[in-house]
XYZ file of C-alpha atoms in Angstrom:
496
model
C 0.000 0.000 0.000
C 1.346 3.436 -0.951
C 1.125 6.249 1.622
C 0.452 9.635 0.083
C 2.561 12.548 1.379
C 0.431 15.122 3.158
C 3.055 17.816 3.598
C 5.524 18.533 6.391
C 4.856 17.030 9.813
C 4.397 19.165 12.926
C 8.053 18.941 13.927
C 9.251 20.125 10.526
C 6.697 22.950 10.463
C 7.811 24.102 13.905
C 11.455 24.035 12.805
C 10.595 26.273 9.824
C 8.421 28.554 11.959
C 11.292 29.664 14.193
C 13.463 30.813 11.271
C 13.485 34.431 10.060
C 15.483 34.154 6.836
C 16.495 36.727 4.273
C 16.588 36.245 0.523
C 18.055 37.811 -2.590
C 16.167 40.047 -4.973
C 13.359 42.566 -5.005
C 10.628 39.997 -5.690
C 9.893 36.804 -3.799
C 11.865 33.799 -5.103
C 9.939 30.603 -5.799
C 11.744 28.636 -3.096
C 10.689 31.122 -0.437
C 7.063 31.038 -1.497
C 7.084 27.241 -1.334
C 8.514 27.240 2.184
C 5.838 29.668 3.357
C 3.303 27.011 2.438
C 5.263 24.459 4.457
C 5.369 26.357 7.740
C 7.816 29.253 7.405
C 6.178 32.092 9.353
C 8.654 34.966 8.939
C 10.904 36.578 6.369
C 13.463 39.362 6.733
C 14.120 42.297 4.441
C 17.569 43.814 4.031
C 18.894 46.691 1.956
C 19.359 44.427 -1.062
C 15.580 43.847 -1.121
C 14.644 47.536 -1.193
C 14.411 49.855 -4.201
C 11.425 52.003 -3.280
C 8.446 51.958 -0.948
C 6.185 51.033 -3.854
C 8.391 48.063 -4.691
C 8.480 46.899 -1.038
C 4.680 47.159 -0.878
C 4.383 44.959 -3.962
C 6.912 42.495 -2.521
C 5.116 42.107 0.802
C 1.785 41.687 -1.005
C 3.366 38.923 -3.085
C 4.582 37.192 0.089
C 1.246 37.515 1.860
C -0.508 35.922 -1.070
C 1.187 32.749 0.234
C 0.565 33.381 3.948
C -1.618 36.220 5.204
C -0.346 36.231 8.811
C 3.301 36.451 7.750
C 5.823 38.328 9.889
C 7.852 40.610 7.618
C 10.861 41.811 9.608
C 13.321 44.593 8.848
C 16.367 46.073 10.575
C 15.153 49.682 10.505
C 16.567 51.627 13.424
C 16.419 54.905 11.460
C 19.503 57.109 11.644
C 22.705 55.375 10.568
C 21.092 51.928 10.327
C 18.379 52.136 7.686
C 17.015 49.664 5.187
C 13.865 51.448 4.031
C 15.975 54.489 3.023
C 19.113 52.528 2.209
C 19.670 54.334 -1.113
C 19.129 57.883 0.125
C 19.894 57.966 3.838
C 17.279 57.931 6.559
C 14.394 60.377 6.752
C 14.642 60.138 10.548
C 17.505 60.920 12.914
C 18.798 57.989 14.914
C 18.721 57.299 18.623
C 21.654 59.482 19.657
C 20.153 62.570 18.047
C 16.830 61.891 19.774
C 18.654 61.393 23.070
C 20.469 64.701 22.571
C 17.104 66.473 22.296
C 15.760 64.442 25.249
C 12.088 64.945 24.487
C 10.334 61.560 24.803
C 7.306 63.014 23.040
C 9.473 63.773 20.012
C 10.966 60.268 20.103
C 7.468 58.813 20.245
C 6.357 60.960 17.274
C 9.399 59.969 15.175
C 8.927 56.240 15.801
C 5.203 56.554 15.137
C 5.853 58.083 11.707
C 8.461 55.409 10.988
C 5.935 52.744 11.980
C 3.300 54.304 9.751
C 5.669 54.111 6.769
C 6.647 50.530 7.540
C 3.023 49.461 7.940
C 2.092 51.126 4.644
C 4.774 48.983 2.978
C 3.460 45.793 4.574
C 6.319 45.485 7.094
C 5.057 44.534 10.554
C 8.136 43.627 12.618
C 11.067 45.979 13.224
C 14.331 44.813 14.808
C 14.578 48.051 16.796
C 15.113 50.022 18.986
C 18.610 49.683 20.394
C 18.324 49.929 24.187
C 22.076 49.695 24.727
C 23.617 52.206 27.133
C 26.697 53.541 25.347
C 28.974 53.234 28.376
C 32.087 52.869 26.205
C 32.561 55.754 23.762
C 35.075 53.642 21.802
C 32.448 50.959 21.156
C 32.898 50.089 17.464
C 29.368 48.823 16.810
C 26.891 50.841 18.925
C 27.894 54.521 19.174
C 25.164 56.764 17.750
C 22.803 53.782 17.614
C 22.365 54.334 21.372
C 20.197 57.055 22.895
C 23.173 57.954 25.107
C 25.438 57.082 28.013
C 22.856 57.733 30.759
C 20.822 54.720 31.831
C 17.776 56.787 32.771
C 17.812 58.667 29.441
C 18.113 55.449 27.455
C 15.286 53.853 29.441
C 12.761 56.651 28.908
C 13.498 56.978 25.198
C 13.451 53.214 24.651
C 9.958 53.103 26.154
C 8.809 56.069 24.065
C 10.199 54.518 20.867
C 8.457 51.199 21.550
C 5.163 52.939 22.283
C 5.281 55.068 19.147
C 6.166 52.218 16.809
C 3.667 49.722 18.221
C 0.841 52.265 18.101
C 0.936 51.677 14.327
C 0.611 47.887 14.600
C 4.311 47.264 13.892
C 5.994 45.073 16.525
C 9.106 46.468 18.181
C 12.152 44.305 18.921
C 14.238 45.878 21.693
C 17.937 45.003 21.455
C 20.660 43.862 22.258
C 19.937 41.986 25.528
C 21.537 42.084 28.090
C 23.250 45.235 26.744
C 25.935 45.770 24.085
C 27.028 49.275 25.066
C 30.237 48.508 26.991
C 31.980 46.398 24.375
C 35.150 47.191 22.440
C 34.757 44.351 19.924
C 32.216 44.120 17.098
C 30.264 40.845 17.423
C 30.089 40.680 13.635
C 33.763 39.675 13.857
C 34.363 38.024 17.266
C 32.816 37.436 20.698
C 32.786 40.663 22.757
C 33.301 40.310 26.495
C 31.932 42.589 29.219
C 33.871 42.245 32.461
C 31.814 44.133 35.023
C 30.129 42.880 38.154
C 26.498 41.795 38.317
C 25.454 44.848 40.347
C 26.752 47.184 37.636
C 24.980 45.203 34.944
C 21.684 45.271 36.801
C 21.949 48.994 37.546
C 23.291 50.175 34.178
C 22.308 47.759 31.391
C 18.971 46.251 32.430
C 16.730 49.274 33.226
C 16.146 50.139 29.537
C 14.970 46.569 28.932
C 12.723 46.727 31.976
C 11.287 49.972 30.563
C 10.720 48.330 27.177
C 8.943 45.391 28.815
C 6.752 47.781 30.796
C 5.967 49.615 27.546
C 4.821 46.321 26.013
C 7.633 45.517 23.585
C 6.545 42.498 21.559
C 10.073 41.174 21.027
C 13.571 41.381 22.486
C 16.758 40.566 20.566
C 19.674 38.794 22.229
C 23.299 39.875 21.989
C 26.225 37.650 21.035
C 28.265 38.883 24.004
C 29.982 37.030 26.824
C 29.075 38.425 30.246
C 30.959 36.325 32.831
C 29.042 37.853 35.753
C 25.881 36.310 34.277
C 27.272 33.269 32.465
C 31.017 32.568 32.234
C 30.622 29.941 29.524
C 28.059 31.000 26.899
C 27.340 34.284 25.100
C 23.898 35.780 25.669
C 22.248 34.277 22.598
C 23.205 30.765 23.707
C 22.795 31.190 27.451
C 19.796 29.775 29.329
C 20.971 31.732 32.382
C 20.551 34.982 30.438
C 17.540 34.221 28.227
C 15.500 31.932 30.473
C 16.571 32.646 34.059
C 17.198 36.392 33.748
C 14.957 37.625 30.930
C 12.026 35.262 31.381
C 12.400 34.617 35.107
C 13.752 37.712 36.857
C 12.432 40.317 34.400
C 9.159 38.468 33.794
C 9.244 38.900 30.023
C 6.790 36.696 28.090
C 7.097 37.964 24.513
C 9.209 36.744 21.603
C 12.982 36.371 21.988
C 14.855 36.809 18.695
C 18.547 36.185 18.126
C 20.871 38.678 16.534
C 22.167 37.570 13.132
C 23.456 34.032 13.511
C 25.980 34.330 10.676
C 27.925 36.831 12.778
C 31.349 35.420 13.576
C 30.711 35.575 17.325
C 28.400 32.569 16.805
C 29.142 30.982 13.438
C 32.892 31.257 13.847
C 32.867 29.795 17.358
C 30.034 27.265 17.456
C 29.111 26.770 13.808
C 25.886 28.106 12.299
C 23.705 24.998 12.581
C 24.903 23.996 16.044
C 24.584 27.619 17.202
C 20.947 27.707 16.088
C 20.149 24.550 18.050
C 21.898 25.925 21.140
C 20.011 29.234 20.853
C 16.576 27.594 20.752
C 17.548 25.276 23.613
C 18.672 28.282 25.682
C 15.314 30.023 25.300
C 15.388 31.930 22.012
C 12.204 31.633 19.951
C 13.220 33.000 16.552
C 16.419 32.818 14.545
C 17.602 35.855 12.609
C 19.571 34.699 9.569
C 19.992 36.084 6.097
C 22.145 39.170 6.397
C 24.825 37.175 4.618
C 23.541 33.652 3.942
C 20.212 34.020 2.175
C 19.678 30.934 0.031
C 17.305 27.992 0.231
C 20.088 25.631 1.228
C 20.777 27.614 4.403
C 17.108 27.539 5.407
C 16.789 23.802 4.771
C 20.053 23.109 6.592
C 18.871 24.955 9.683
C 15.454 23.316 9.529
C 17.017 19.868 9.315
C 19.485 20.645 12.119
C 16.619 21.528 14.460
C 14.643 18.434 13.520
C 17.692 16.217 14.005
C 18.418 17.812 17.402
C 14.896 17.017 18.585
C 15.103 13.441 17.344
C 18.487 12.919 19.020
C 17.267 14.354 22.329
C 19.625 17.353 22.233
C 16.694 19.776 21.891
C 13.436 19.069 23.762
C 10.523 18.905 21.337
C 8.346 20.962 23.695
C 10.969 23.782 23.671
C 10.836 23.962 19.872
C 7.034 23.812 19.932
C 6.899 26.629 22.501
C 9.237 28.779 20.380
C 7.144 28.218 17.254
C 3.968 29.059 19.181
C 5.445 32.385 20.287
C 6.286 33.239 16.664
C 2.720 32.459 15.593
C 1.332 34.477 18.513
C 3.256 37.545 17.366
C 2.081 36.989 13.805
C -1.505 36.940 15.045
C -0.970 40.188 16.978
C 0.389 41.974 13.919
C -2.448 40.654 11.749
C -5.031 41.876 14.259
C -3.274 45.274 14.535
C -2.873 45.826 10.804
C -5.424 48.645 10.595
C -3.550 50.746 13.190
C -0.911 51.827 10.683
C -3.501 52.909 8.141
C -5.250 54.978 10.813
C -2.078 56.838 11.863
C -1.986 60.484 10.808
C 1.060 61.153 8.561
C 3.773 63.456 9.887
C 6.304 63.549 7.035
C 8.351 66.506 8.359
C 8.888 65.136 11.854
C 12.282 63.613 10.976
C 13.759 66.898 9.751
C 12.218 68.773 12.663
C 13.901 66.345 15.061
C 17.253 66.570 13.249
C 17.213 70.370 13.440
C 16.438 70.281 17.142
C 19.307 67.864 17.776
C 22.064 70.075 16.307
C 24.704 71.552 18.576
C 26.329 74.562 16.910
C 29.479 76.020 18.497
C 31.018 79.256 17.258
C 34.591 79.011 18.468
C 35.662 82.304 20.068
C 32.272 83.665 18.947
C 33.593 83.776 15.377
C 31.189 84.907 12.694
C 31.661 82.842 9.570
C 29.148 83.914 6.901
C 29.113 81.582 3.918
C 27.579 83.031 0.775
C 29.819 81.502 -1.883
C 30.721 77.954 -2.970
C 32.773 75.888 -0.523
C 34.835 72.727 -0.683
C 33.412 69.800 1.327
C 36.033 67.310 2.544
C 34.356 64.147 3.784
C 36.573 61.939 5.944
C 35.484 58.336 5.399
C 35.976 55.851 8.258
C 35.579 52.129 7.825
C 31.893 51.435 8.376
C 30.613 48.737 10.681
C 28.570 45.969 9.121
C 25.317 46.976 10.840
C 25.422 50.347 9.067
C 26.538 48.888 5.738
C 28.320 50.613 2.904
C 25.386 51.345 0.579
C 23.876 54.331 2.344
C 25.121 57.833 1.430
C 25.913 60.327 4.175
C 27.364 63.786 4.642
C 26.440 67.383 3.806
C 27.831 67.798 0.296
C 24.641 67.204 -1.695
C 22.624 69.680 0.360
C 25.390 72.318 0.348
C 25.628 72.005 -3.434
C 21.946 72.958 -3.500
C 22.238 75.783 -0.971
C 25.562 77.129 -2.268
C 25.645 76.386 -6.025
C 29.098 75.603 -7.336
C 30.163 73.779 -4.147
C 32.417 70.783 -4.817
C 33.400 67.829 -2.667
C 35.832 64.958 -2.203
C 36.273 61.920 0.040
C 39.452 61.256 2.026
C 40.787 58.572 4.312
C 43.982 57.708 6.148
C 47.242 59.485 6.797
C 47.935 62.368 4.465
C 44.304 63.409 4.255
C 45.038 66.915 5.552
C 47.491 67.995 2.825
C 45.336 66.290 0.199
C 42.331 68.361 1.255
C 44.302 71.612 1.175
C 45.503 70.828 -2.340
C 41.997 69.922 -3.550
C 40.254 72.911 -1.933
C 42.406 75.594 -3.503
C 41.210 78.964 -2.263
C 37.735 77.852 -1.230
C 36.475 77.732 2.333
C 36.658 74.182 3.646
C 33.859 72.275 5.331
C 35.429 69.180 6.947
C 32.948 66.394 7.697
C 34.065 63.743 10.197
C 32.458 60.722 11.799
C 33.671 59.609 15.242
C 36.840 61.694 15.162
C 37.818 60.400 18.614
C 38.023 56.823 17.297
C 40.173 57.629 14.254
C 43.510 59.314 15.004
C 44.090 60.073 11.328
C 40.984 62.282 11.320
C 42.268 64.306 14.249
C 45.642 64.671 12.548
C 43.975 65.806 9.313
C 41.954 68.429 11.178
C 45.125 69.655 12.919
C 46.683 70.231 9.503
C 43.610 71.956 8.075
C 43.049 74.265 11.018
C 46.707 75.275 11.195
C 46.611 76.336 7.554
C 42.967 77.393 7.309
C 41.548 78.454 10.703
C 38.278 79.458 9.024
C 37.498 75.775 8.347
C 34.034 74.591 9.384
C 33.925 71.184 11.119
C 30.836 68.954 11.040
C 30.893 65.908 13.345
C 28.304 63.331 12.208
C 29.244 60.607 14.667
C 29.656 60.541 18.431
C 30.864 64.028 19.454
C 33.625 63.248 21.957
C 36.450 65.493 20.754
C 36.420 69.160 21.834
C 34.685 71.483 19.337
C 37.085 73.219 17.013
C 37.088 75.090 13.746
C 35.586 78.520 13.110
C 32.218 76.790 13.347
C 31.644 73.328 14.814
C 28.388 71.459 14.226
C 27.475 68.174 15.939
C 24.599 66.230 14.370
C 24.689 63.097 16.599
C 24.287 60.813 13.588
C 24.670 60.590 9.831
C 21.054 60.241 8.677
C 20.114 62.171 5.547
C 18.007 64.599 7.573
C 20.967 65.215 9.905
C 23.006 66.190 6.839
C 20.255 68.519 5.661
C 20.033 70.206 9.070
C 23.813 70.582 9.281
C 24.055 72.050 5.769
C 21.412 74.608 6.650
C 23.442 75.603 9.707
C 26.655 75.827 7.669
C 25.061 78.012 5.019
C 23.534 80.257 7.677
C 26.914 80.677 9.360
């Protein structure tokens, strides 16, 4: 007697349900659509999937034709980390600019408008906000992605951001638990380690997550960081002490726990991708973020099969996988039920620029008056970008200054020798030097020393974390490199 196949069994469907994979292209590939019919409950969009809002809307409609309650996730923090505006730069300032203003009502309004745009495109799950307290100014991966270095400030703005976004029916995902702000290693490359005592962690890192939970955050993302005071053996994403005992038990959180990208070397390079995924689910994670780098069908099937095999071997309890899959489906149901909220949200398209203007700090050194009414030369100092930000998104002030001061020209510079190169390129024009995290890049400081010695009327625009003392005839801090931050800074430059 022949037994007819009736589709994937419950175990296989649960294994697919916990995956949040990415894919290539601006339309849905056939393999992805097939897997949606077999139990896949989430997909993730990255910059490579985005051309325009109209195209994203068509893409999400195509996906939902296969599964109406689909979670469509995106890594849209606004500010430096943007996917929706990946080709132009963000229409919203990032966390550090909002923290500099310190108006939770403004933060709530910005995240509400972002949520409205995401919902209009069919995106219902945002891997944001970052609730990390930027305790280490040399942190190579957080920086302006944080609201600031004050725990209380970060907590109140995290709550406001969650409330604003979720009022539109888009689920927030507060990250990176238990706090990535005091690291000096990028977890995209290796395992960061935070060596502080448990009392410091509870007082400094956890309050923003408590605030997010109180605000109703629907998801929390784990960090691939080793915190010996909490677990000396496993990084957060793989630690039951951190995800189950601390987050679920002590903090009482009952929503979805999502991992940070599992291809990041902190996990894949140490534990292996497939084994890391099994360990994460066993530790208490419910959903697996994958697809920033590996985004093919083979990766999805390999992870599915690894989870199924782990259950069958006894390494992963079947009830733990079933519980994780149920939490994913619960969130999908919440977003489906809340879908009309985004459509009912009143548009506020200028709120991003309003916020960016309010965030500016303009310092006139020695009260210098530096009117600019003729073309300038914009020297943009280019640091190596971290992977979370990506290298596709434009930044700076040149494009806007070319509009405000016609005839303005620009060039990009990096490394030793940048100072003399800028002087040679600028000729007799006033120089506007644009830096990003000057304090982390000694060559930038050296280049500014050279420029200011030769041309003390140089204007300096800091579009990263403003740690170095203001200098230049005019110094402008934007607290981030979003497009609207560049527009606001250019307006200030042109106004003198």
